[in-house]
Amino acid sequence: MKSAERQRVIVERLRDADQVGVGELAEATGASEMTVRRDLDHLASRGVLRRVHGGAVAASPSGIEPPFAARATTAIAAKRAIAAAAAELIRDGETVVLDSGTTALELARLLRGRSITVMPLSLHAVRELAEAPGVRLLLPGGEPRPGEQALVGPLTLASLRALRFDVAVLSPCAIGLDSGLTAFDLADAEVKRAALDVAARVIVLADGAKWGRAALAHVCPADRADVVITDPGAPEDQRAALTERGVLVHVAVPTPTESR
């Protein structure tokens, strides 16, 4: 069993029990107790669980993803301002791999009519761009996650690795200076990493509510991004620290029209 699969088992066990033991996890995953301890230490470093003698207990709900429909109705003004700023950084003629997520969906709506090539990583964005004039639409393979409609799995990864893009636009679930970019779903994080690997530059979309948090799966260090677009709600000290690391941090301010 691969490490991602073992960690998924651990998180699922913690949803059903107040505490899990190293021995029971070793039996459930077929791994050695030493390997399980390393998995627990890794998840603890991400804030997913808290280590106790002989095992672990759940530390926070960072492994539980809020429903897409709920996220789509929150921080709309900030997400639209962030998406508009991102659209200005994408030039006509460029090739773009577009992440899943609600802010990325707002960007997809703004790319309609642009003369660009786009590979969306969610069916929500595919629907927005399917009839868009000027857009050359590339469809990856893969399995859509229920609700999220994010495309994941070996076919998605193979589609990405067969191509090269000018820009990867990522919309992580959380961002922090220490934890980096993170996602709730392990398979989704793997797709995000693959998108990073095949793009010349990386634009990250992260509204203020995502800063200083960590979800289950690590995607990459925060300074792996070339540009991070956020809103005034992002902590100033973290924005400044990221700038010192060489990342261009752009703060998009919602207009009164967007706030309605």
mmCIF file of C-alpha atoms in Angstrom:
data_model
loop_
_atom_site.group_PDB
_atom_site.id
_atom_site.type_symbol
_atom_site.label_atom_id
_atom_site.label_comp_id
_atom_site.label_asym_id
_atom_site.label_seq_id
_atom_site.Cartn_x
_atom_site.Cartn_y
_atom_site.Cartn_z
ATOM 1 C CA MET A 1 0.000 0.000 0.000
ATOM 2 C CA LYS A 2 1.366 3.408 -1.010
ATOM 3 C CA SER A 3 1.891 6.177 1.533
ATOM 4 C CA ALA A 4 -1.065 8.211 0.224
ATOM 5 C CA GLU A 5 -3.352 5.189 0.596
ATOM 6 C CA ARG A 6 -2.066 4.461 4.121
ATOM 7 C CA GLN A 7 -2.655 8.055 5.149
ATOM 8 C CA ARG A 8 -6.174 7.941 3.726
ATOM 9 C CA VAL A 9 -6.861 4.856 5.894
ATOM 10 C CA ILE A 10 -5.531 6.663 8.968
ATOM 11 C CA VAL A 11 -7.744 9.703 8.395
ATOM 12 C CA GLU A 12 -10.809 7.521 7.799
ATOM 13 C CA ARG A 13 -10.137 5.572 11.007
ATOM 14 C CA LEU A 14 -9.921 8.832 12.974
ATOM 15 C CA ARG A 15 -13.322 9.868 11.657
ATOM 16 C CA ASP A 16 -14.870 6.771 13.238
ATOM 17 C CA ALA A 17 -12.870 6.573 16.484
ATOM 18 C CA ASP A 18 -11.578 8.982 19.109
ATOM 19 C CA GLN A 19 -8.126 7.393 18.985
ATOM 20 C CA VAL A 20 -6.191 5.005 16.736
ATOM 21 C CA GLY A 21 -3.284 2.786 17.723
ATOM 22 C CA VAL A 22 -0.088 2.039 15.819
ATOM 23 C CA GLY A 23 -0.706 -1.715 16.019
ATOM 24 C CA GLU A 24 -4.218 -1.610 14.569
ATOM 25 C CA LEU A 25 -3.091 0.725 11.771
ATOM 26 C CA ALA A 26 -0.208 -1.565 10.897
ATOM 27 C CA GLU A 27 -2.636 -4.456 10.629
ATOM 28 C CA ALA A 28 -5.123 -2.437 8.572
ATOM 29 C CA THR A 29 -2.520 -1.170 6.092
ATOM 30 C CA GLY A 30 -0.157 -4.140 5.978
ATOM 31 C CA ALA A 31 2.751 -1.829 6.810
ATOM 32 C CA SER A 32 5.299 -2.091 9.607
ATOM 33 C CA GLU A 33 4.707 -0.189 12.836
ATOM 34 C CA MET A 34 7.774 1.934 12.053
ATOM 35 C CA THR A 35 6.217 2.957 8.714
ATOM 36 C CA VAL A 36 2.914 3.752 10.404
ATOM 37 C CA ARG A 37 4.697 5.927 12.964
ATOM 38 C CA ARG A 38 6.328 7.862 10.134
ATOM 39 C CA ASP A 39 2.904 8.350 8.516
ATOM 40 C CA LEU A 40 1.490 9.583 11.829
ATOM 41 C CA ASP A 41 4.400 11.979 12.306
ATOM 42 C CA HIS A 42 3.880 13.331 8.776
ATOM 43 C CA LEU A 43 0.156 13.895 9.325
ATOM 44 C CA ALA A 44 0.847 15.481 12.718
ATOM 45 C CA SER A 45 3.268 17.946 11.086
ATOM 46 C CA ARG A 46 0.411 18.991 8.786
ATOM 47 C CA GLY A 47 -1.961 19.543 11.718
ATOM 48 C CA VAL A 48 -4.263 16.678 10.725
ATOM 49 C CA LEU A 49 -3.833 14.716 13.954
ATOM 50 C CA ARG A 50 -2.106 14.847 17.336
ATOM 51 C CA ARG A 51 0.316 12.153 18.382
ATOM 52 C CA VAL A 52 -0.276 10.400 21.695
ATOM 53 C CA HIS A 53 1.437 7.430 23.311
ATOM 54 C CA GLY A 54 0.876 4.397 21.108
ATOM 55 C CA GLY A 55 -1.068 6.175 18.368
ATOM 56 C CA ALA A 56 -2.902 9.400 17.538
ATOM 57 C CA VAL A 57 -6.089 11.384 18.043
ATOM 58 C CA ALA A 58 -7.806 13.795 15.653
ATOM 59 C CA ALA A 59 -6.510 17.349 16.062
ATOM 60 C CA SER A 60 -8.744 19.317 13.728
ATOM 61 C CA PRO A 61 -11.194 18.915 10.845
ATOM 62 C CA SER A 62 -8.491 19.648 8.240
ATOM 63 C CA GLY A 63 -9.187 16.351 6.518
ATOM 64 C CA ILE A 64 -12.847 17.190 5.962
ATOM 65 C CA GLU A 65 -13.620 19.215 2.844
ATOM 66 C CA PRO A 66 -16.536 21.678 2.918
ATOM 67 C CA PRO A 67 -19.047 20.974 0.118
ATOM 68 C CA PHE A 68 -18.447 22.701 -3.219
ATOM 69 C CA ALA A 69 -21.951 24.206 -3.215
ATOM 70 C CA ALA A 70 -21.325 25.815 0.177
ATOM 71 C CA ARG A 71 -17.930 27.221 -0.846
ATOM 72 C CA ALA A 72 -19.372 28.591 -4.087
ATOM 73 C CA THR A 73 -21.579 31.000 -2.107
ATOM 74 C CA THR A 74 -18.884 32.341 0.259
ATOM 75 C CA ALA A 75 -16.393 35.186 -0.307
ATOM 76 C CA ILE A 76 -17.812 35.715 -3.798
ATOM 77 C CA ALA A 77 -16.607 39.326 -4.118
ATOM 78 C CA ALA A 78 -13.059 38.387 -3.139
ATOM 79 C CA LYS A 79 -12.998 35.407 -5.495
ATOM 80 C CA ARG A 80 -14.236 37.482 -8.421
ATOM 81 C CA ALA A 81 -11.650 40.174 -7.785
ATOM 82 C CA ILE A 82 -8.908 37.551 -7.566
ATOM 83 C CA ALA A 83 -10.115 35.904 -10.776
ATOM 84 C CA ALA A 84 -10.160 39.248 -12.600
ATOM 85 C CA ALA A 85 -6.578 39.948 -11.552
ATOM 86 C CA ALA A 86 -5.528 36.488 -12.730
ATOM 87 C CA ALA A 87 -7.214 36.978 -16.114
ATOM 88 C CA GLU A 88 -5.085 40.075 -16.669
ATOM 89 C CA LEU A 89 -1.914 38.005 -16.190
ATOM 90 C CA ILE A 90 -2.863 35.493 -18.877
ATOM 91 C CA ARG A 91 -1.899 36.596 -22.378
ATOM 92 C CA ASP A 92 -3.734 35.751 -25.580
ATOM 93 C CA GLY A 93 -2.178 32.758 -27.310
ATOM 94 C CA GLU A 94 -0.996 31.142 -24.066
ATOM 95 C CA THR A 95 -1.700 27.593 -22.947
ATOM 96 C CA VAL A 96 -3.225 27.270 -19.486
ATOM 97 C CA VAL A 97 -3.934 24.373 -17.149
ATOM 98 C CA LEU A 98 -6.754 25.508 -14.860
ATOM 99 C CA ASP A 99 -7.206 23.952 -11.436
ATOM 100 C CA SER A 100 -10.495 22.896 -9.860
ATOM 101 C CA GLY A 101 -12.118 24.984 -7.137
ATOM 102 C CA THR A 102 -14.589 27.849 -6.832
ATOM 103 C CA THR A 103 -12.104 30.672 -7.521
ATOM 104 C CA ALA A 104 -10.768 28.841 -10.574
ATOM 105 C CA LEU A 105 -14.354 28.523 -11.777
ATOM 106 C CA GLU A 106 -14.742 32.297 -11.549
ATOM 107 C CA LEU A 107 -11.615 32.623 -13.694
ATOM 108 C CA ALA A 108 -12.995 30.159 -16.254
ATOM 109 C CA ARG A 109 -16.009 32.445 -16.712
ATOM 110 C CA LEU A 110 -13.682 35.369 -17.450
ATOM 111 C CA LEU A 111 -11.691 33.409 -20.025
ATOM 112 C CA ARG A 112 -14.677 32.975 -22.322
ATOM 113 C CA GLY A 113 -13.961 34.754 -25.589
ATOM 114 C CA ARG A 114 -10.197 34.829 -25.042
ATOM 115 C CA SER A 115 -7.836 33.443 -27.690
ATOM 116 C CA ILE A 116 -6.166 30.839 -25.479
ATOM 117 C CA THR A 117 -5.807 27.085 -25.019
ATOM 118 C CA VAL A 118 -7.178 25.784 -21.702
ATOM 119 C CA MET A 119 -7.181 22.391 -20.003
ATOM 120 C CA PRO A 120 -9.639 22.615 -17.077
ATOM 121 C CA LEU A 121 -9.228 20.124 -14.253
ATOM 122 C CA SER A 122 -12.901 20.103 -13.274
ATOM 123 C CA LEU A 123 -16.160 19.466 -15.077
ATOM 124 C CA HIS A 124 -17.581 22.700 -13.639
ATOM 125 C CA ALA A 125 -15.005 24.696 -15.616
ATOM 126 C CA VAL A 126 -15.400 22.442 -18.673
ATOM 127 C CA ARG A 127 -19.086 23.361 -18.824
ATOM 128 C CA GLU A 128 -18.240 27.065 -18.654
ATOM 129 C CA LEU A 129 -15.763 26.839 -21.531
ATOM 130 C CA ALA A 130 -17.365 24.184 -23.742
ATOM 131 C CA GLU A 131 -19.061 26.703 -26.052
ATOM 132 C CA ALA A 132 -16.690 29.620 -25.436
ATOM 133 C CA PRO A 133 -15.699 31.390 -28.677
ATOM 134 C CA GLY A 134 -11.944 31.718 -29.158
ATOM 135 C CA VAL A 135 -11.039 29.125 -26.530
ATOM 136 C CA ARG A 136 -9.307 25.952 -27.640
ATOM 137 C CA LEU A 137 -10.504 23.447 -25.031
ATOM 138 C CA LEU A 138 -8.428 20.391 -24.089
ATOM 139 C CA LEU A 139 -10.118 17.715 -21.988
ATOM 140 C CA PRO A 140 -8.084 15.551 -19.632
ATOM 141 C CA GLY A 141 -9.107 12.028 -18.783
ATOM 142 C CA GLY A 142 -9.846 10.982 -15.252
ATOM 143 C CA GLU A 143 -12.574 10.356 -12.720
ATOM 144 C CA PRO A 144 -14.670 13.302 -11.450
ATOM 145 C CA ARG A 145 -14.918 13.482 -7.676
ATOM 146 C CA PRO A 146 -18.557 13.548 -6.512
ATOM 147 C CA GLY A 147 -19.774 17.078 -5.823
ATOM 148 C CA GLU A 148 -16.403 18.652 -6.528
ATOM 149 C CA GLN A 149 -16.324 17.401 -10.125
ATOM 150 C CA ALA A 150 -12.527 17.716 -9.936
ATOM 151 C CA LEU A 151 -10.786 15.259 -12.250
ATOM 152 C CA VAL A 152 -8.352 12.893 -10.552
ATOM 153 C CA GLY A 153 -6.654 9.565 -11.089
ATOM 154 C CA PRO A 154 -4.122 7.978 -13.465
ATOM 155 C CA LEU A 155 -5.819 9.213 -16.642
ATOM 156 C CA THR A 156 -5.740 12.824 -15.428
ATOM 157 C CA LEU A 157 -2.078 12.514 -14.478
ATOM 158 C CA ALA A 158 -1.218 10.936 -17.835
ATOM 159 C CA SER A 159 -2.989 13.753 -19.699
ATOM 160 C CA LEU A 160 -0.996 16.377 -17.828
ATOM 161 C CA ARG A 161 2.346 14.657 -18.217
ATOM 162 C CA ALA A 162 1.879 14.411 -21.989
ATOM 163 C CA LEU A 163 1.729 18.211 -22.356
ATOM 164 C CA ARG A 164 3.515 21.453 -21.484
ATOM 165 C CA PHE A 165 1.752 24.682 -20.535
ATOM 166 C CA ASP A 166 2.697 28.335 -20.312
ATOM 167 C CA VAL A 167 0.711 28.795 -17.102
ATOM 168 C CA ALA A 168 -0.653 26.634 -14.293
ATOM 169 C CA VAL A 169 -3.381 28.333 -12.260
ATOM 170 C CA LEU A 170 -3.767 26.637 -8.880
ATOM 171 C CA SER A 171 -6.549 27.144 -6.355
ATOM 172 C CA PRO A 172 -5.396 25.374 -3.158
ATOM 173 C CA CYS A 173 -7.633 24.651 -0.197
ATOM 174 C CA ALA A 174 -5.215 26.354 2.189
ATOM 175 C CA ILE A 175 -1.905 28.210 2.161
ATOM 176 C CA GLY A 176 0.671 28.823 4.892
ATOM 177 C CA LEU A 177 4.315 29.800 5.089
ATOM 178 C CA ASP A 178 5.224 26.597 6.922
ATOM 179 C CA SER A 179 2.651 24.166 5.547
ATOM 180 C CA GLY A 180 2.773 25.502 1.990
ATOM 181 C CA LEU A 181 -0.082 24.857 -0.422
ATOM 182 C CA THR A 182 -2.372 22.057 0.762
ATOM 183 C CA ALA A 183 -5.533 20.270 -0.369
ATOM 184 C CA PHE A 184 -8.149 18.207 1.436
ATOM 185 C CA ASP A 185 -8.068 15.304 -1.000
ATOM 186 C CA LEU A 186 -4.908 13.252 -1.583
ATOM 187 C CA ALA A 187 -5.689 12.502 -5.215
ATOM 188 C CA ASP A 188 -6.488 16.151 -5.880
ATOM 189 C CA ALA A 189 -3.137 17.174 -4.385
ATOM 190 C CA GLU A 190 -1.369 14.743 -6.713
ATOM 191 C CA VAL A 191 -3.062 16.319 -9.739
ATOM 192 C CA LYS A 192 -2.078 19.796 -8.541
ATOM 193 C CA ARG A 193 1.565 18.702 -8.231
ATOM 194 C CA ALA A 194 1.473 17.269 -11.746
ATOM 195 C CA ALA A 195 0.109 20.567 -13.077
ATOM 196 C CA LEU A 196 2.989 22.410 -11.416
ATOM 197 C CA ASP A 197 5.522 20.145 -13.072
ATOM 198 C CA VAL A 198 4.324 20.833 -16.622
ATOM 199 C CA ALA A 199 3.968 24.638 -16.475
ATOM 200 C CA ALA A 200 6.494 27.402 -17.126
ATOM 201 C CA ARG A 201 4.954 29.684 -14.506
ATOM 202 C CA VAL A 202 2.527 29.233 -11.629
ATOM 203 C CA ILE A 203 -0.260 31.548 -10.486
ATOM 204 C CA VAL A 204 -1.934 30.732 -7.163
ATOM 205 C CA LEU A 205 -5.413 31.981 -6.272
ATOM 206 C CA ALA A 206 -6.041 32.149 -2.508
ATOM 207 C CA ASP A 207 -8.572 34.367 -0.764
ATOM 208 C CA GLY A 208 -7.819 35.626 2.734
ATOM 209 C CA ALA A 209 -9.730 32.854 4.507
ATOM 210 C CA LYS A 210 -7.303 30.235 3.168
ATOM 211 C CA TRP A 211 -4.181 31.790 4.724
ATOM 212 C CA GLY A 212 -2.514 30.395 7.835
ATOM 213 C CA ARG A 213 -4.360 27.091 7.524
ATOM 214 C CA ALA A 214 -3.392 23.580 6.472
ATOM 215 C CA ALA A 215 -5.430 20.810 4.879
ATOM 216 C CA LEU A 216 -4.544 17.128 4.736
ATOM 217 C CA ALA A 217 -2.373 16.792 1.633
ATOM 218 C CA HIS A 218 0.767 18.779 0.903
ATOM 219 C CA VAL A 219 1.000 20.142 -2.640
ATOM 220 C CA CYS A 220 4.167 22.275 -2.630
ATOM 221 C CA PRO A 221 6.009 24.967 -0.658
ATOM 222 C CA ALA A 222 4.319 28.371 -0.713
ATOM 223 C CA ASP A 223 7.273 29.944 -2.514
ATOM 224 C CA ARG A 224 6.931 27.480 -5.409
ATOM 225 C CA ALA A 225 4.426 29.954 -6.871
ATOM 226 C CA ASP A 226 5.577 32.755 -9.140
ATOM 227 C CA VAL A 227 2.511 34.868 -8.336
ATOM 228 C CA VAL A 228 -0.005 34.637 -5.489
ATOM 229 C CA ILE A 229 -3.211 36.599 -5.918
ATOM 230 C CA THR A 230 -5.217 37.217 -2.768
ATOM 231 C CA ASP A 231 -7.456 39.863 -1.170
ATOM 232 C CA PRO A 232 -7.009 42.319 1.730
ATOM 233 C CA GLY A 233 -8.099 39.623 4.192
ATOM 234 C CA ALA A 234 -4.767 37.812 3.847
ATOM 235 C CA PRO A 235 -2.459 38.484 6.840
ATOM 236 C CA GLU A 236 -0.021 41.292 6.034
ATOM 237 C CA ASP A 237 2.908 39.622 7.794
ATOM 238 C CA GLN A 238 2.510 36.424 5.781
ATOM 239 C CA ARG A 239 2.166 38.370 2.537
ATOM 240 C CA ALA A 240 5.344 40.291 3.361
ATOM 241 C CA ALA A 241 7.242 37.120 4.269
ATOM 242 C CA LEU A 242 6.228 35.467 1.017
ATOM 243 C CA THR A 243 7.321 38.544 -0.918
ATOM 244 C CA GLU A 244 10.741 38.323 0.764
ATOM 245 C CA ARG A 245 11.006 34.782 -0.594
ATOM 246 C CA GLY A 246 10.735 36.098 -4.141
ATOM 247 C CA VAL A 247 7.014 35.560 -4.788
ATOM 248 C CA LEU A 248 4.988 38.359 -6.370
ATOM 249 C CA VAL A 249 1.978 38.833 -4.080
ATOM 250 C CA HIS A 250 -0.892 40.750 -5.673
ATOM 251 C CA VAL A 251 -3.762 41.989 -3.489
ATOM 252 C CA ALA A 252 -7.005 42.260 -5.459
ATOM 253 C CA VAL A 253 -9.516 44.650 -3.892
ATOM 254 C CA PRO A 254 -13.188 43.868 -4.605
ATOM 255 C CA THR A 255 -15.108 46.707 -6.265
ATOM 256 C CA PRO A 256 -18.493 47.849 -4.952
ATOM 257 C CA THR A 257 -20.139 46.093 -7.916
ATOM 258 C CA GLU A 258 -18.456 42.781 -7.012
ATOM 259 C CA SER A 259 -19.518 43.124 -3.378
ATOM 260 C CA ARG A 260 -23.233 43.227 -4.212
#
